[in-house]
């Protein structure tokens, strides 16, 4: 964390006109935990969504395989002599 | 769209995300008044804008569905709404973190924040409608109507800081943003971040679209197998 703080301290500053609240120089190293949480949260959410979709896909594949098997069994039993309808 | 292209799109989003992180943390200067925490902007603002894009896609696909009902339009609207809810949720969460860091409060019932929360409720309601409404054409038609109605809130969210007094920062990007609202370096980083999230949104929506189509197809096969 100390290294990150040093990094920001070295960076030049530029004002965001639409955002400037007060003309004073900000404590550039303050509130880094909020920054960390915001970026982490975003990454976790997107990864989580990708995992959710891939799990859904796996479940769907299982359903399709089960359906195929049921269909094959049905066809087999229908083609057996004496059981065909 | 074939599988390798879809995977490539997701990979491209990943590479662009790394460049965005580099730009947001190492390339752009520190903001003069807020300091390092202002770097939340490089995620918060693009996520919000892409949330609007997702809402727009739901709107267009819903109109297209009502004009010419097809499962394709319905699946596009559904996929975009689901991915859109993810973006809008992140917009609210990153916004509250930024708010707490700069204003000292988690939430304020200002026009921008309130209309954003309404937007979130509308698209969550859309997904709930999809989950609980009757399956098939009737449910899709109800959802299309809600998908069109929900779009009314999007321009309100975007213009809220211009139309009403608001604690939220003024517009930084887009057609209504004032000239020179942002430092050129910050602007470049922000625009690149927007492009990154746009690619990510397209990649996720395309994946969800194909998954939705496969779900519908499997459901249909199951029903026909069971003879219903």
mmCIF file with all atom_site columns, N, CA and C in Angstrom, chain A residues 7-8 12-19 22 24 26 28 31-32 34-35 37-39 41-43 45-46 49-50 52-53 56-57 60 64 67 70-71 74, chain B residues 17 21 25-26 29-34 36-37 39-43 47 82 86 93 97-98 100-101 170 172 180-183 186 208 214-215 221-222 225:
data_model
loop_
_atom_site.group_PDB
_atom_site.id
_atom_site.type_symbol
_atom_site.label_atom_id
_atom_site.label_alt_id
_atom_site.label_comp_id
_atom_site.label_asym_id
_atom_site.label_entity_id
_atom_site.label_seq_id
_atom_site.pdbx_PDB_ins_code
_atom_site.Cartn_x
_atom_site.Cartn_y
_atom_site.Cartn_z
_atom_site.occupancy
_atom_site.B_iso_or_equiv
_atom_site.pdbx_formal_charge
_atom_site.auth_seq_id
_atom_site.auth_comp_id
_atom_site.auth_asym_id
_atom_site.auth_atom_id
_atom_site.pdbx_PDB_model_num
ATOM 1   N N  . UNK A 1 7   ? 3.374   6.312   -5.474  1.00 0.00 ? 7   UNK A N  1
ATOM 2   C CA . UNK A 1 7   ? 3.101   6.462   -6.897  1.00 0.00 ? 7   UNK A CA 1
ATOM 3   C C  . UNK A 1 7   ? 2.180   7.655   -7.155  1.00 0.00 ? 7   UNK A C  1
ATOM 4   N N  . UNK A 1 8   ? 1.100   7.728   -6.360  1.00 0.00 ? 8   UNK A N  1
ATOM 5   C CA . UNK A 1 8   ? 0.148   8.811   -6.549  1.00 0.00 ? 8   UNK A CA 1
ATOM 6   C C  . UNK A 1 8   ? 0.747   10.155  -6.133  1.00 0.00 ? 8   UNK A C  1
ATOM 7   N N  . UNK A 1 12  ? 1.599   14.057  -11.467 1.00 0.00 ? 12  UNK A N  1
ATOM 8   C CA . UNK A 1 12  ? 1.212   15.472  -11.558 1.00 0.00 ? 12  UNK A CA 1
ATOM 9   C C  . UNK A 1 12  ? -0.289  15.625  -11.321 1.00 0.00 ? 12  UNK A C  1
ATOM 10  N N  . UNK A 1 13  ? -0.735  16.819  -11.090 1.00 0.00 ? 13  UNK A N  1
ATOM 11  C CA . UNK A 1 13  ? -2.164  17.012  -10.832 1.00 0.00 ? 13  UNK A CA 1
ATOM 12  C C  . UNK A 1 13  ? -2.810  17.840  -11.928 1.00 0.00 ? 13  UNK A C  1
ATOM 13  N N  . UNK A 1 14  ? -4.069  17.572  -12.179 1.00 0.00 ? 14  UNK A N  1
ATOM 14  C CA . UNK A 1 14  ? -4.837  18.346  -13.160 1.00 0.00 ? 14  UNK A CA 1
ATOM 15  C C  . UNK A 1 14  ? -6.255  18.486  -12.641 1.00 0.00 ? 14  UNK A C  1
ATOM 16  N N  . UNK A 1 15  ? -6.860  19.656  -12.800 1.00 0.00 ? 15  UNK A N  1
ATOM 17  C CA . UNK A 1 15  ? -8.214  19.806  -12.276 1.00 0.00 ? 15  UNK A CA 1
ATOM 18  C C  . UNK A 1 15  ? -9.275  19.280  -13.250 1.00 0.00 ? 15  UNK A C  1
ATOM 19  N N  . UNK A 1 16  ? -10.325 18.696  -12.703 1.00 0.00 ? 16  UNK A N  1
ATOM 20  C CA . UNK A 1 16  ? -11.482 18.337  -13.516 1.00 0.00 ? 16  UNK A CA 1
ATOM 21  C C  . UNK A 1 16  ? -12.470 19.461  -13.288 1.00 0.00 ? 16  UNK A C  1
ATOM 22  N N  . UNK A 1 17  ? -12.643 20.308  -14.297 1.00 0.00 ? 17  UNK A N  1
ATOM 23  C CA . UNK A 1 17  ? -13.425 21.532  -14.122 1.00 0.00 ? 17  UNK A CA 1
ATOM 24  C C  . UNK A 1 17  ? -14.859 21.214  -13.681 1.00 0.00 ? 17  UNK A C  1
ATOM 25  N N  . UNK A 1 18  ? -15.436 20.207  -14.326 1.00 0.00 ? 18  UNK A N  1
ATOM 26  C CA . UNK A 1 18  ? -16.810 19.844  -13.992 1.00 0.00 ? 18  UNK A CA 1
ATOM 27  C C  . UNK A 1 18  ? -16.957 19.297  -12.594 1.00 0.00 ? 18  UNK A C  1
ATOM 28  N N  . UNK A 1 19  ? -15.869 18.963  -11.946 1.00 0.00 ? 19  UNK A N  1
ATOM 29  C CA . UNK A 1 19  ? -15.946 18.295  -10.664 1.00 0.00 ? 19  UNK A CA 1
ATOM 30  C C  . UNK A 1 19  ? -15.369 19.111  -9.521  1.00 0.00 ? 19  UNK A C  1
ATOM 31  N N  . UNK A 1 22  ? -13.593 22.537  -4.403  1.00 0.00 ? 22  UNK A N  1
ATOM 32  C CA . UNK A 1 22  ? -12.943 23.696  -3.764  1.00 0.00 ? 22  UNK A CA 1
ATOM 33  C C  . UNK A 1 22  ? -11.568 23.853  -4.389  1.00 0.00 ? 22  UNK A C  1
ATOM 34  N N  . UNK A 1 24  ? -8.742  24.285  -3.129  1.00 0.00 ? 24  UNK A N  1
ATOM 35  C CA . UNK A 1 24  ? -7.554  23.888  -2.374  1.00 0.00 ? 24  UNK A CA 1
ATOM 36  C C  . UNK A 1 24  ? -6.964  22.570  -2.887  1.00 0.00 ? 24  UNK A C  1
ATOM 37  N N  . UNK A 1 26  ? -5.898  18.890  -2.765  1.00 0.00 ? 26  UNK A N  1
ATOM 38  C CA . UNK A 1 26  ? -6.437  17.776  -1.980  1.00 0.00 ? 26  UNK A CA 1
ATOM 39  C C  . UNK A 1 26  ? -5.320  16.955  -1.367  1.00 0.00 ? 26  UNK A C  1
ATOM 40  N N  . UNK A 1 28  ? -3.793  14.018  -1.664  1.00 0.00 ? 28  UNK A N  1
ATOM 41  C CA . UNK A 1 28  ? -3.861  13.098  -2.805  1.00 0.00 ? 28  UNK A CA 1
ATOM 42  C C  . UNK A 1 28  ? -3.857  11.628  -2.409  1.00 0.00 ? 28  UNK A C  1
ATOM 43  N N  . UNK A 1 31  ? -8.345  8.363   1.155   1.00 0.00 ? 31  UNK A N  1
ATOM 44  C CA . UNK A 1 31  ? -9.453  7.550   0.654   1.00 0.00 ? 31  UNK A CA 1
ATOM 45  C C  . UNK A 1 31  ? -9.068  6.504   -0.379  1.00 0.00 ? 31  UNK A C  1
ATOM 46  N N  . UNK A 1 32  ? -7.845  6.028   -0.303  1.00 0.00 ? 32  UNK A N  1
ATOM 47  C CA . UNK A 1 32  ? -7.427  5.001   -1.278  1.00 0.00 ? 32  UNK A CA 1
ATOM 48  C C  . UNK A 1 32  ? -8.210  3.711   -1.123  1.00 0.00 ? 32  UNK A C  1
ATOM 49  N N  . UNK A 1 34  ? -11.378 3.386   -0.707  1.00 0.00 ? 34  UNK A N  1
ATOM 50  C CA . UNK A 1 34  ? -12.581 3.476   -1.538  1.00 0.00 ? 34  UNK A CA 1
ATOM 51  C C  . UNK A 1 34  ? -12.258 3.153   -2.993  1.00 0.00 ? 34  UNK A C  1
ATOM 52  N N  . UNK A 1 35  ? -11.113 3.650   -3.424  1.00 0.00 ? 35  UNK A N  1
ATOM 53  C CA . UNK A 1 35  ? -10.665 3.396   -4.800  1.00 0.00 ? 35  UNK A CA 1
ATOM 54  C C  . UNK A 1 35  ? -10.435 1.895   -4.999  1.00 0.00 ? 35  UNK A C  1
ATOM 55  N N  . UNK A 1 37  ? -11.712 -0.612  -3.240  1.00 0.00 ? 37  UNK A N  1
ATOM 56  C CA . UNK A 1 37  ? -12.975 -1.353  -3.163  1.00 0.00 ? 37  UNK A CA 1
ATOM 57  C C  . UNK A 1 37  ? -13.761 -1.206  -4.467  1.00 0.00 ? 37  UNK A C  1
ATOM 58  N N  . UNK A 1 38  ? -13.811 0.004   -5.015  1.00 0.00 ? 38  UNK A N  1
ATOM 59  C CA . UNK A 1 38  ? -14.586 0.242   -6.246  1.00 0.00 ? 38  UNK A CA 1
ATOM 60  C C  . UNK A 1 38  ? -14.057 -0.607  -7.402  1.00 0.00 ? 38  UNK A C  1
ATOM 61  N N  . UNK A 1 39  ? -12.742 -0.625  -7.592  1.00 0.00 ? 39  UNK A N  1
ATOM 62  C CA . UNK A 1 39  ? -12.172 -1.397  -8.701  1.00 0.00 ? 39  UNK A CA 1
ATOM 63  C C  . UNK A 1 39  ? -12.304 -2.898  -8.453  1.00 0.00 ? 39  UNK A C  1
ATOM 64  N N  . UNK A 1 41  ? -14.536 -4.456  -6.607  1.00 0.00 ? 41  UNK A N  1
ATOM 65  C CA . UNK A 1 41  ? -15.959 -4.803  -6.725  1.00 0.00 ? 41  UNK A CA 1
ATOM 66  C C  . UNK A 1 41  ? -16.358 -4.989  -8.194  1.00 0.00 ? 41  UNK A C  1
ATOM 67  N N  . UNK A 1 42  ? -15.897 -4.076  -9.029  1.00 0.00 ? 42  UNK A N  1
ATOM 68  C CA . UNK A 1 42  ? -16.226 -4.150  -10.457 1.00 0.00 ? 42  UNK A CA 1
ATOM 69  C C  . UNK A 1 42  ? -15.658 -5.428  -11.075 1.00 0.00 ? 42  UNK A C  1
ATOM 70  N N  . UNK A 1 43  ? -14.398 -5.701  -10.780 1.00 0.00 ? 43  UNK A N  1
ATOM 71  C CA . UNK A 1 43  ? -13.772 -6.911  -11.332 1.00 0.00 ? 43  UNK A CA 1
ATOM 72  C C  . UNK A 1 43  ? -14.484 -8.168  -10.848 1.00 0.00 ? 43  UNK A C  1
ATOM 73  N N  . UNK A 1 45  ? -17.528 -8.491  -9.798  1.00 0.00 ? 45  UNK A N  1
ATOM 74  C CA . UNK A 1 45  ? -18.869 -8.587  -10.384 1.00 0.00 ? 45  UNK A CA 1
ATOM 75  C C  . UNK A 1 45  ? -18.816 -9.132  -11.810 1.00 0.00 ? 45  UNK A C  1
ATOM 76  N N  . UNK A 1 46  ? -17.889 -8.635  -12.619 1.00 0.00 ? 46  UNK A N  1
ATOM 77  C CA . UNK A 1 46  ? -17.812 -9.112  -14.001 1.00 0.00 ? 46  UNK A CA 1
ATOM 78  C C  . UNK A 1 46  ? -17.342 -10.566 -14.062 1.00 0.00 ? 46  UNK A C  1
ATOM 79  N N  . UNK A 1 49  ? -20.178 -12.767 -13.009 1.00 0.00 ? 49  UNK A N  1
ATOM 80  C CA . UNK A 1 49  ? -21.197 -12.931 -14.058 1.00 0.00 ? 49  UNK A CA 1
ATOM 81  C C  . UNK A 1 49  ? -20.742 -13.929 -15.120 1.00 0.00 ? 49  UNK A C  1
ATOM 82  N N  . UNK A 1 50  ? -19.462 -13.886 -15.461 1.00 0.00 ? 50  UNK A N  1
ATOM 83  C CA . UNK A 1 50  ? -18.929 -14.832 -16.454 1.00 0.00 ? 50  UNK A CA 1
ATOM 84  C C  . UNK A 1 50  ? -19.008 -16.266 -15.893 1.00 0.00 ? 50  UNK A C  1
ATOM 85  N N  . UNK A 1 52  ? -21.143 -17.314 -13.626 1.00 0.00 ? 52  UNK A N  1
ATOM 86  C CA . UNK A 1 52  ? -22.584 -17.625 -13.592 1.00 0.00 ? 52  UNK A CA 1
ATOM 87  C C  . UNK A 1 52  ? -23.054 -18.119 -14.967 1.00 0.00 ? 52  UNK A C  1
ATOM 88  N N  . UNK A 1 53  ? -22.603 -17.438 -16.018 1.00 0.00 ? 53  UNK A N  1
ATOM 89  C CA . UNK A 1 53  ? -23.011 -17.844 -17.375 1.00 0.00 ? 53  UNK A CA 1
ATOM 90  C C  . UNK A 1 53  ? -22.412 -19.190 -17.745 1.00 0.00 ? 53  UNK A C  1
ATOM 91  N N  . UNK A 1 56  ? -24.321 -21.930 -16.063 1.00 0.00 ? 56  UNK A N  1
ATOM 92  C CA . UNK A 1 56  ? -25.610 -22.110 -16.732 1.00 0.00 ? 56  UNK A CA 1
ATOM 93  C C  . UNK A 1 56  ? -25.426 -22.936 -17.997 1.00 0.00 ? 56  UNK A C  1
ATOM 94  N N  . UNK A 1 57  ? -24.336 -22.642 -18.689 1.00 0.00 ? 57  UNK A N  1
ATOM 95  C CA . UNK A 1 57  ? -24.031 -23.342 -19.935 1.00 0.00 ? 57  UNK A CA 1
ATOM 96  C C  . UNK A 1 57  ? -23.773 -24.842 -19.664 1.00 0.00 ? 57  UNK A C  1
ATOM 97  N N  . UNK A 1 60  ? -26.988 -26.565 -18.893 1.00 0.00 ? 60  UNK A N  1
ATOM 98  C CA . UNK A 1 60  ? -27.747 -26.718 -20.133 1.00 0.00 ? 60  UNK A CA 1
ATOM 99  C C  . UNK A 1 60  ? -27.216 -27.906 -20.935 1.00 0.00 ? 60  UNK A C  1
ATOM 100 N N  . UNK A 1 64  ? -29.238 -31.228 -22.110 1.00 0.00 ? 64  UNK A N  1
ATOM 101 C CA . UNK A 1 64  ? -29.309 -31.679 -23.510 1.00 0.00 ? 64  UNK A CA 1
ATOM 102 C C  . UNK A 1 64  ? -28.849 -33.139 -23.613 1.00 0.00 ? 64  UNK A C  1
ATOM 103 N N  . UNK A 1 67  ? -31.511 -35.357 -22.296 1.00 0.00 ? 67  UNK A N  1
ATOM 104 C CA . UNK A 1 67  ? -32.634 -35.383 -23.251 1.00 0.00 ? 67  UNK A CA 1
ATOM 105 C C  . UNK A 1 67  ? -32.311 -36.300 -24.432 1.00 0.00 ? 67  UNK A C  1
ATOM 106 N N  . UNK A 1 70  ? -32.581 -39.890 -23.289 1.00 0.00 ? 70  UNK A N  1
ATOM 107 C CA . UNK A 1 70  ? -33.992 -40.280 -23.162 1.00 0.00 ? 70  UNK A CA 1
ATOM 108 C C  . UNK A 1 70  ? -34.593 -40.567 -24.538 1.00 0.00 ? 70  UNK A C  1
ATOM 109 N N  . UNK A 1 71  ? -34.223 -39.728 -25.491 1.00 0.00 ? 71  UNK A N  1
ATOM 110 C CA . UNK A 1 71  ? -34.739 -39.864 -26.853 1.00 0.00 ? 71  UNK A CA 1
ATOM 111 C C  . UNK A 1 71  ? -34.225 -41.151 -27.495 1.00 0.00 ? 71  UNK A C  1
ATOM 112 N N  . UNK A 1 74  ? -35.961 -44.119 -25.988 1.00 0.00 ? 74  UNK A N  1
ATOM 113 C CA . UNK A 1 74  ? -37.332 -44.196 -26.500 1.00 0.00 ? 74  UNK A CA 1
ATOM 114 C C  . UNK A 1 74  ? -37.346 -44.822 -27.894 1.00 0.00 ? 74  UNK A C  1
ATOM 115 N N  . UNK B 2 17  ? -9.027  -3.920  -20.956 1.00 0.00 ? 17  UNK B N  1
ATOM 116 C CA . UNK B 2 17  ? -9.215  -3.613  -19.535 1.00 0.00 ? 17  UNK B CA 1
ATOM 117 C C  . UNK B 2 17  ? -7.860  -3.364  -18.863 1.00 0.00 ? 17  UNK B C  1
ATOM 118 N N  . UNK B 2 21  ? -6.655  0.023   -17.054 1.00 0.00 ? 21  UNK B N  1
ATOM 119 C CA . UNK B 2 21  ? -6.106  0.094   -15.696 1.00 0.00 ? 21  UNK B CA 1
ATOM 120 C C  . UNK B 2 21  ? -4.778  0.861   -15.689 1.00 0.00 ? 21  UNK B C  1
ATOM 121 N N  . UNK B 2 25  ? -4.458  4.352   -13.654 1.00 0.00 ? 25  UNK B N  1
ATOM 122 C CA . UNK B 2 25  ? -3.615  4.410   -12.456 1.00 0.00 ? 25  UNK B CA 1
ATOM 123 C C  . UNK B 2 25  ? -2.236  5.031   -12.688 1.00 0.00 ? 25  UNK B C  1
ATOM 124 N N  . UNK B 2 26  ? -1.705  4.900   -13.894 1.00 0.00 ? 26  UNK B N  1
ATOM 125 C CA . UNK B 2 26  ? -0.328  5.359   -14.098 1.00 0.00 ? 26  UNK B CA 1
ATOM 126 C C  . UNK B 2 26  ? -0.190  6.499   -15.103 1.00 0.00 ? 26  UNK B C  1
ATOM 127 N N  . UNK B 2 29  ? -3.028  12.215  -14.798 1.00 0.00 ? 29  UNK B N  1
ATOM 128 C CA . UNK B 2 29  ? -2.575  12.920  -13.586 1.00 0.00 ? 29  UNK B CA 1
ATOM 129 C C  . UNK B 2 29  ? -3.602  12.800  -12.459 1.00 0.00 ? 29  UNK B C  1
ATOM 130 N N  . UNK B 2 30  ? -3.158  13.097  -11.259 1.00 0.00 ? 30  UNK B N  1
ATOM 131 C CA . UNK B 2 30  ? -4.068  13.149  -10.116 1.00 0.00 ? 30  UNK B CA 1
ATOM 132 C C  . UNK B 2 30  ? -4.998  14.343  -10.260 1.00 0.00 ? 30  UNK B C  1
ATOM 133 N N  . UNK B 2 31  ? -6.242  14.173  -9.890  1.00 0.00 ? 31  UNK B N  1
ATOM 134 C CA . UNK B 2 31  ? -7.180  15.301  -9.923  1.00 0.00 ? 31  UNK B CA 1
ATOM 135 C C  . UNK B 2 31  ? -6.823  16.268  -8.790  1.00 0.00 ? 31  UNK B C  1
ATOM 136 N N  . UNK B 2 32  ? -6.939  17.590  -9.065  1.00 0.00 ? 32  UNK B N  1
ATOM 137 C CA . UNK B 2 32  ? -6.407  18.594  -8.137  1.00 0.00 ? 32  UNK B CA 1
ATOM 138 C C  . UNK B 2 32  ? -7.132  18.649  -6.797  1.00 0.00 ? 32  UNK B C  1
ATOM 139 N N  . UNK B 2 33  ? -8.448  18.485  -6.779  1.00 0.00 ? 33  UNK B N  1
ATOM 140 C CA . UNK B 2 33  ? -9.172  18.656  -5.511  1.00 0.00 ? 33  UNK B CA 1
ATOM 141 C C  . UNK B 2 33  ? -9.506  17.351  -4.800  1.00 0.00 ? 33  UNK B C  1
ATOM 142 N N  . UNK B 2 34  ? -9.827  16.326  -5.575  1.00 0.00 ? 34  UNK B N  1
ATOM 143 C CA . UNK B 2 34  ? -10.238 15.064  -4.944  1.00 0.00 ? 34  UNK B CA 1
ATOM 144 C C  . UNK B 2 34  ? -9.078  14.101  -4.729  1.00 0.00 ? 34  UNK B C  1
ATOM 145 N N  . UNK B 2 36  ? -6.445  11.021  -5.495  1.00 0.00 ? 36  UNK B N  1
ATOM 146 C CA . UNK B 2 36  ? -6.431  9.705   -6.145  1.00 0.00 ? 36  UNK B CA 1
ATOM 147 C C  . UNK B 2 36  ? -7.810  9.063   -6.252  1.00 0.00 ? 36  UNK B C  1
ATOM 148 N N  . UNK B 2 37  ? -8.685  9.340   -5.296  1.00 0.00 ? 37  UNK B N  1
ATOM 149 C CA . UNK B 2 37  ? -9.993  8.670   -5.294  1.00 0.00 ? 37  UNK B CA 1
ATOM 150 C C  . UNK B 2 37  ? -10.823 9.028   -6.531  1.00 0.00 ? 37  UNK B C  1
ATOM 151 N N  . UNK B 2 39  ? -9.989  8.690   -9.366  1.00 0.00 ? 39  UNK B N  1
ATOM 152 C CA . UNK B 2 39  ? -9.747  7.661   -10.401 1.00 0.00 ? 39  UNK B CA 1
ATOM 153 C C  . UNK B 2 39  ? -10.870 6.640   -10.477 1.00 0.00 ? 39  UNK B C  1
ATOM 154 N N  . UNK B 2 40  ? -11.783 6.662   -9.525  1.00 0.00 ? 40  UNK B N  1
ATOM 155 C CA . UNK B 2 40  ? -12.992 5.822   -9.626  1.00 0.00 ? 40  UNK B CA 1
ATOM 156 C C  . UNK B 2 40  ? -13.750 6.204   -10.899 1.00 0.00 ? 40  UNK B C  1
ATOM 157 N N  . UNK B 2 41  ? -13.605 7.467   -11.316 1.00 0.00 ? 41  UNK B N  1
ATOM 158 C CA . UNK B 2 41  ? -14.303 7.969   -12.509 1.00 0.00 ? 41  UNK B CA 1
ATOM 159 C C  . UNK B 2 41  ? -14.068 7.087   -13.733 1.00 0.00 ? 41  UNK B C  1
ATOM 160 N N  . UNK B 2 42  ? -12.844 6.516   -13.875 1.00 0.00 ? 42  UNK B N  1
ATOM 161 C CA . UNK B 2 42  ? -12.521 5.751   -15.086 1.00 0.00 ? 42  UNK B CA 1
ATOM 162 C C  . UNK B 2 42  ? -13.259 4.416   -15.143 1.00 0.00 ? 42  UNK B C  1
ATOM 163 N N  . UNK B 2 43  ? -13.913 4.050   -14.073 1.00 0.00 ? 43  UNK B N  1
ATOM 164 C CA . UNK B 2 43  ? -14.806 2.892   -14.100 1.00 0.00 ? 43  UNK B CA 1
ATOM 165 C C  . UNK B 2 43  ? -16.261 3.357   -13.982 1.00 0.00 ? 43  UNK B C  1
ATOM 166 N N  . UNK B 2 47  ? -19.086 2.811   -16.989 1.00 0.00 ? 47  UNK B N  1
ATOM 167 C CA . UNK B 2 47  ? -20.090 1.807   -16.606 1.00 0.00 ? 47  UNK B CA 1
ATOM 168 C C  . UNK B 2 47  ? -21.489 2.419   -16.706 1.00 0.00 ? 47  UNK B C  1
ATOM 169 N N  . UNK B 2 82  ? -30.281 -8.084  -18.855 1.00 0.00 ? 82  UNK B N  1
ATOM 170 C CA . UNK B 2 82  ? -29.545 -8.757  -17.767 1.00 0.00 ? 82  UNK B CA 1
ATOM 171 C C  . UNK B 2 82  ? -28.145 -8.145  -17.598 1.00 0.00 ? 82  UNK B C  1
ATOM 172 N N  . UNK B 2 86  ? -26.435 -5.525  -14.491 1.00 0.00 ? 86  UNK B N  1
ATOM 173 C CA . UNK B 2 86  ? -25.099 -5.646  -13.907 1.00 0.00 ? 86  UNK B CA 1
ATOM 174 C C  . UNK B 2 86  ? -24.375 -4.288  -13.965 1.00 0.00 ? 86  UNK B C  1
ATOM 175 N N  . UNK B 2 93  ? -23.115 1.233   -7.161  1.00 0.00 ? 93  UNK B N  1
ATOM 176 C CA . UNK B 2 93  ? -22.161 0.857   -6.111  1.00 0.00 ? 93  UNK B CA 1
ATOM 177 C C  . UNK B 2 93  ? -20.880 1.699   -6.162  1.00 0.00 ? 93  UNK B C  1
ATOM 178 N N  . UNK B 2 97  ? -19.538 4.656   -3.402  1.00 0.00 ? 97  UNK B N  1
ATOM 179 C CA . UNK B 2 97  ? -18.168 4.659   -2.847  1.00 0.00 ? 97  UNK B CA 1
ATOM 180 C C  . UNK B 2 97  ? -17.489 6.007   -3.100  1.00 0.00 ? 97  UNK B C  1
ATOM 181 N N  . UNK B 2 98  ? -17.667 6.505   -4.307  1.00 0.00 ? 98  UNK B N  1
ATOM 182 C CA . UNK B 2 98  ? -17.099 7.806   -4.665  1.00 0.00 ? 98  UNK B CA 1
ATOM 183 C C  . UNK B 2 98  ? -17.753 8.917   -3.826  1.00 0.00 ? 98  UNK B C  1
ATOM 184 N N  . UNK B 2 100 ? -19.142 8.642   -0.862  1.00 0.00 ? 100 UNK B N  1
ATOM 185 C CA . UNK B 2 100 ? -18.687 8.577   0.535   1.00 0.00 ? 100 UNK B CA 1
ATOM 186 C C  . UNK B 2 100 ? -17.288 9.198   0.664   1.00 0.00 ? 100 UNK B C  1
ATOM 187 N N  . UNK B 2 101 ? -16.445 8.932   -0.338  1.00 0.00 ? 101 UNK B N  1
ATOM 188 C CA . UNK B 2 101 ? -15.067 9.439   -0.287  1.00 0.00 ? 101 UNK B CA 1
ATOM 189 C C  . UNK B 2 101 ? -15.000 10.960  -0.481  1.00 0.00 ? 101 UNK B C  1
ATOM 190 N N  . UNK B 2 170 ? -21.195 17.816  -12.709 1.00 0.00 ? 170 UNK B N  1
ATOM 191 C CA . UNK B 2 170 ? -21.859 18.110  -13.983 1.00 0.00 ? 170 UNK B CA 1
ATOM 192 C C  . UNK B 2 170 ? -21.424 17.103  -15.054 1.00 0.00 ? 170 UNK B C  1
ATOM 193 N N  . UNK B 2 172 ? -19.651 15.307  -17.988 1.00 0.00 ? 172 UNK B N  1
ATOM 194 C CA . UNK B 2 172 ? -18.260 15.357  -18.443 1.00 0.00 ? 172 UNK B CA 1
ATOM 195 C C  . UNK B 2 172 ? -18.108 14.919  -19.884 1.00 0.00 ? 172 UNK B C  1
ATOM 196 N N  . UNK B 2 180 ? -14.457 21.446  -22.861 1.00 0.00 ? 180 UNK B N  1
ATOM 197 C CA . UNK B 2 180 ? -13.321 21.537  -21.951 1.00 0.00 ? 180 UNK B CA 1
ATOM 198 C C  . UNK B 2 180 ? -13.650 21.180  -20.506 1.00 0.00 ? 180 UNK B C  1
ATOM 199 N N  . UNK B 2 181 ? -14.640 20.316  -20.318 1.00 0.00 ? 181 UNK B N  1
ATOM 200 C CA . UNK B 2 181 ? -15.037 19.939  -18.953 1.00 0.00 ? 181 UNK B CA 1
ATOM 201 C C  . UNK B 2 181 ? -13.985 19.059  -18.279 1.00 0.00 ? 181 UNK B C  1
ATOM 202 N N  . UNK B 2 182 ? -13.094 18.541  -19.066 1.00 0.00 ? 182 UNK B N  1
ATOM 203 C CA . UNK B 2 182 ? -12.132 17.568  -18.546 1.00 0.00 ? 182 UNK B CA 1
ATOM 204 C C  . UNK B 2 182 ? -10.753 17.840  -19.124 1.00 0.00 ? 182 UNK B C  1
ATOM 205 N N  . UNK B 2 183 ? -9.740  17.589  -18.315 1.00 0.00 ? 183 UNK B N  1
ATOM 206 C CA . UNK B 2 183 ? -8.352  17.674  -18.775 1.00 0.00 ? 183 UNK B CA 1
ATOM 207 C C  . UNK B 2 183 ? -8.177  16.722  -19.974 1.00 0.00 ? 183 UNK B C  1
ATOM 208 N N  . UNK B 2 186 ? -7.164  13.160  -19.167 1.00 0.00 ? 186 UNK B N  1
ATOM 209 C CA . UNK B 2 186 ? -8.253  12.458  -18.481 1.00 0.00 ? 186 UNK B CA 1
ATOM 210 C C  . UNK B 2 186 ? -9.348  12.074  -19.472 1.00 0.00 ? 186 UNK B C  1
ATOM 211 N N  . UNK B 2 208 ? -24.667 -14.042 -23.556 1.00 0.00 ? 208 UNK B N  1
ATOM 212 C CA . UNK B 2 208 ? -25.976 -14.254 -22.897 1.00 0.00 ? 208 UNK B CA 1
ATOM 213 C C  . UNK B 2 208 ? -27.062 -14.523 -23.932 1.00 0.00 ? 208 UNK B C  1
ATOM 214 N N  . UNK B 2 214 ? -30.248 -21.042 -26.499 1.00 0.00 ? 214 UNK B N  1
ATOM 215 C CA . UNK B 2 214 ? -30.064 -22.467 -26.209 1.00 0.00 ? 214 UNK B CA 1
ATOM 216 C C  . UNK B 2 214 ? -31.022 -22.925 -25.107 1.00 0.00 ? 214 UNK B C  1
ATOM 217 N N  . UNK B 2 215 ? -31.246 -22.050 -24.118 1.00 0.00 ? 215 UNK B N  1
ATOM 218 C CA . UNK B 2 215 ? -32.198 -22.381 -23.034 1.00 0.00 ? 215 UNK B CA 1
ATOM 219 C C  . UNK B 2 215 ? -33.603 -22.575 -23.596 1.00 0.00 ? 215 UNK B C  1
ATOM 220 N N  . UNK B 2 221 ? -37.516 -28.580 -26.588 1.00 0.00 ? 221 UNK B N  1
ATOM 221 C CA . UNK B 2 221 ? -37.262 -30.010 -26.808 1.00 0.00 ? 221 UNK B CA 1
ATOM 222 C C  . UNK B 2 221 ? -37.854 -30.844 -25.677 1.00 0.00 ? 221 UNK B C  1
ATOM 223 N N  . UNK B 2 222 ? -37.676 -30.322 -24.438 1.00 0.00 ? 222 UNK B N  1
ATOM 224 C CA . UNK B 2 222 ? -38.207 -31.039 -23.276 1.00 0.00 ? 222 UNK B CA 1
ATOM 225 C C  . UNK B 2 222 ? -39.725 -31.147 -23.351 1.00 0.00 ? 222 UNK B C  1
ATOM 226 N N  . UNK B 2 225 ? -40.751 -33.582 -25.992 1.00 0.00 ? 225 UNK B N  1
ATOM 227 C CA . UNK B 2 225 ? -40.469 -34.950 -25.577 1.00 0.00 ? 225 UNK B CA 1
ATOM 228 C C  . UNK B 2 225 ? -41.550 -35.447 -24.615 1.00 0.00 ? 225 UNK B C  1
#
